[in-house]
Coordinates of C-alpha atoms in Angstrom, one line a residue:
M147 CA -7.8 25.0 22.0
K148 CA -8.1 22.0 24.4
A149 CA -7.9 18.3 23.6
K150 CA -8.5 15.1 25.6
V151 CA -5.7 12.8 26.3
Y152 CA -6.3 9.0 26.4
N153 CA -4.4 5.9 27.5
M154 CA -4.0 2.7 25.5
Q155 CA -7.3 1.4 26.9
N156 CA -9.2 4.4 25.4
A157 CA -9.9 5.9 28.8
E158 CA -9.6 9.7 29.2
V159 CA -6.8 10.5 31.6
A160 CA -6.2 14.2 31.1
E161 CA -6.8 17.3 29.0
I162 CA -4.2 19.6 27.4
E163 CA -4.2 22.9 25.7
L164 CA -2.9 22.9 22.2
N165 CA -1.1 25.7 20.4
D166 CA -3.5 27.4 18.0
S167 CA -0.7 28.3 15.5
V168 CA 0.0 24.5 15.0
F169 CA -3.4 22.8 15.6
G170 CA -5.7 25.7 14.8
A171 CA -4.3 26.9 11.5
E172 CA -6.4 27.8 8.5
Y173 CA -7.0 25.0 6.0
N174 CA -5.0 25.5 2.7
E175 CA -6.0 22.7 0.4
A176 CA -4.0 24.0 -2.6
L177 CA -0.8 24.2 -0.7
I178 CA -1.2 20.8 0.9
H179 CA -1.8 19.3 -2.6
E180 CA 1.3 21.1 -4.0
V181 CA 3.5 19.7 -1.2
V182 CA 2.1 16.2 -1.4
V183 CA 2.6 16.1 -5.1
A184 CA 6.2 17.3 -4.7
Q185 CA 6.9 14.7 -1.9
D186 CA 5.6 11.9 -4.1
A187 CA 7.6 13.1 -7.1
N188 CA 10.8 13.2 -5.0
L189 CA 10.3 9.5 -4.2
R190 CA 10.5 8.6 -7.9
Q191 CA 13.8 7.1 -8.9
G192 CA 13.5 8.2 -12.6
T193 CA 15.8 5.3 -13.7
K194 CA 13.5 3.7 -16.4
S195 CA 15.1 3.5 -19.8
T196 CA 14.3 1.8 -23.1
L197 CA 16.0 2.0 -26.5
T198 CA 15.1 4.2 -29.4
R199 CA 15.4 2.9 -33.0
S200 CA 18.9 4.5 -33.3
E201 CA 20.1 2.7 -30.1
V202 CA 18.9 -0.8 -31.0
R203 CA 21.8 -3.1 -31.7
G204 CA 22.0 -4.6 -35.2
H205 CA 22.3 -3.5 -38.8
A206 CA 20.2 -0.9 -40.7
K207 CA 20.0 -3.0 -43.9
K208 CA 16.8 -2.9 -45.8
P209 CA 15.0 -6.1 -45.0
W210 CA 13.6 -6.6 -48.5
K211 CA 13.5 -4.8 -51.8
Q212 CA 11.2 -1.8 -52.2
K213 CA 8.7 -3.3 -54.6
H214 CA 7.0 -6.4 -55.8
T215 CA 7.2 -8.4 -52.5
G216 CA 3.6 -8.0 -51.2
H217 CA 5.0 -6.4 -48.1
A218 CA 4.8 -2.8 -47.0
R219 CA 8.0 -1.0 -47.8
Q220 CA 10.5 -1.0 -45.0
G221 CA 13.9 0.6 -44.6
S222 CA 15.1 -1.1 -41.4
T223 CA 14.1 -3.7 -38.9
K224 CA 14.9 -1.4 -36.0
G225 CA 11.6 0.4 -36.4
P226 CA 8.9 0.3 -33.6
Q227 CA 6.6 -1.8 -35.8
F228 CA 9.1 -4.8 -35.6
V229 CA 9.5 -7.1 -32.7
G230 CA 12.8 -6.2 -31.0
G231 CA 12.7 -2.7 -32.6
G232 CA 13.1 0.6 -30.9
V233 CA 10.5 2.4 -28.8
V234 CA 8.8 5.6 -30.0
F235 CA 9.5 8.4 -27.5
A236 CA 11.4 6.0 -25.4
P237 CA 11.5 6.9 -21.6
K238 CA 15.0 7.9 -20.4
P239 CA 16.4 8.5 -17.0
R240 CA 15.3 11.9 -15.6
D241 CA 15.0 13.8 -12.4
F242 CA 11.4 14.1 -11.2
S243 CA 12.1 16.1 -8.1
K244 CA 10.3 19.3 -7.2
K245 CA 11.6 21.9 -4.9
V246 CA 9.3 23.2 -2.1
N247 CA 10.6 25.8 0.3
K248 CA 10.7 25.2 4.1
F249 CA 7.9 27.8 4.9
A250 CA 5.5 26.1 2.4
K251 CA 6.2 22.7 3.9
R252 CA 5.7 24.0 7.4
T253 CA 2.5 25.8 6.6
A254 CA 1.1 22.7 4.7
L255 CA 1.9 20.4 7.7
V256 CA 0.2 22.5 10.3
S257 CA -2.7 23.1 8.0
A258 CA -3.1 19.4 7.5
L259 CA -2.8 18.6 11.2
S260 CA -5.3 21.3 12.0
Q261 CA -7.8 19.9 9.5
K262 CA -7.4 16.4 10.9
L263 CA -8.0 17.7 14.4
A264 CA -11.1 19.6 13.3
Q265 CA -12.5 16.4 11.7
N266 CA -11.9 14.4 15.0
E267 CA -9.3 12.3 13.3
V268 CA -6.5 13.0 15.8
V269 CA -6.1 11.0 19.0
I270 CA -3.6 12.0 21.7
L271 CA -2.2 9.3 23.9
D272 CA -0.4 9.8 27.2
K273 CA 2.1 7.2 25.9
F274 CA 2.3 4.4 23.4
A275 CA 3.5 1.4 25.4
L276 CA 3.1 -2.3 24.6
D277 CA 2.9 -5.0 27.2
Q278 CA 4.6 -7.4 24.8
V279 CA 6.5 -6.8 21.5
K280 CA 3.8 -8.6 19.5
T281 CA 1.5 -7.8 16.6
K282 CA -1.5 -8.7 18.6
E283 CA -0.8 -5.9 21.1
V284 CA -1.0 -3.3 18.3
Q285 CA -4.1 -5.0 16.9
K286 CA -5.7 -4.9 20.3
F287 CA -5.0 -1.1 20.5
L288 CA -6.6 -0.7 17.0
D289 CA -9.6 -2.7 18.1
T290 CA -10.0 -0.7 21.3
F291 CA -10.2 2.6 19.5
K292 CA -12.2 1.0 16.6
F293 CA -9.6 2.1 14.0
D294 CA -10.6 0.1 10.9
K295 CA -8.7 2.3 8.4
T296 CA -5.2 3.6 8.0
V297 CA -3.5 4.9 11.1
C298 CA -0.3 6.9 11.5
V299 CA 1.3 6.6 15.0
V300 CA 3.6 9.5 15.8
L301 CA 6.1 8.9 18.5
N302 CA 8.6 11.4 20.0
E303 CA 11.6 9.2 19.2
K304 CA 12.3 6.0 17.4
N305 CA 11.0 2.9 19.2
D306 CA 12.2 -0.4 17.7
D307 CA 9.7 -2.4 19.7
V308 CA 6.7 -0.5 18.3
L309 CA 8.1 -0.7 14.8
R310 CA 8.6 -4.5 15.0
A311 CA 5.2 -5.1 16.5
S312 CA 3.3 -3.0 13.9
N313 CA 5.4 -4.1 10.9
N314 CA 3.0 -6.9 9.9
I315 CA -0.1 -4.6 9.9
Q316 CA -0.1 -2.8 6.5
R317 CA -2.5 -0.1 7.4
V318 CA -0.4 1.1 10.3
D319 CA 2.5 3.6 9.8
V320 CA 4.9 4.5 12.6
T321 CA 7.0 7.6 12.5
T322 CA 8.6 10.2 14.8
A323 CA 7.6 13.9 15.3
N324 CA 10.7 15.2 13.6
L325 CA 10.1 13.0 10.5
L326 CA 6.3 13.6 10.2
N327 CA 5.4 14.9 6.8
V328 CA 2.3 16.2 5.0
S329 CA 1.9 13.0 2.9
E330 CA 1.6 10.8 6.1
V331 CA -0.9 13.2 7.6
V332 CA -3.1 13.3 4.5
K333 CA -2.9 9.7 3.4
N334 CA -3.8 8.2 6.8
K335 CA -7.3 8.3 8.1
Q336 CA -6.4 8.5 11.8
I337 CA -3.4 10.3 13.4
V338 CA -2.2 9.1 16.8
L339 CA 0.1 11.4 18.7
T340 CA 1.8 10.8 22.0
L341 CA 2.0 13.7 24.4
D342 CA 5.7 14.0 23.9
A343 CA 5.2 14.1 20.2
V344 CA 2.7 16.9 20.5
K345 CA 5.2 18.9 22.5
S346 CA 8.0 18.3 20.0
I347 CA 5.7 19.3 17.1
E348 CA 4.6 22.5 18.9
E349 CA 8.2 23.4 19.7
A350 CA 9.2 22.9 16.0
Y351 CA 6.3 24.6 14.3
A352 CA 4.8 27.1 16.8
E353 CA 5.0 30.7 15.7

């Protein structure tokens, strides 16, 4: 499988051959969904907590006598029907994490990348270099390629200048090849890979 390589000005500068086991894998929607759900669940802190009626501070004295008051009968003001009372089925701290084995994550990632490439939603750059460390430089790149939706830029290694310049553009994510995950591939409309990032991904995931 061959792909075109562009520069920052959207001009074709070369053509490379991609590894079929990474960029030509079969689309497995069910596995991709499973891995994305697991990754989202693993981000949940699970720290929310409210009080049940047995944990509400105060006394359990009967608020009024059983009969002849005109009120409904009540045994305690800690019940959920009272302001300041306990919560029914109160949420408590819990672990939401889901385990996904390495092979499943690897298969899901190459499947997602292959599907993006098949849909012409992957752009390969010779390098991602900015003339100035300014937001307008990143915006100029987006305008040049007519990217009007979410974009994930994948570099080979961390670049503080690119991170700083793109930080104010909400629809742009910047990551590195070794940190790229299925969620980032699926949730962004366009994937931008540098040549070095492509090589790193192929070295890590090629069969």
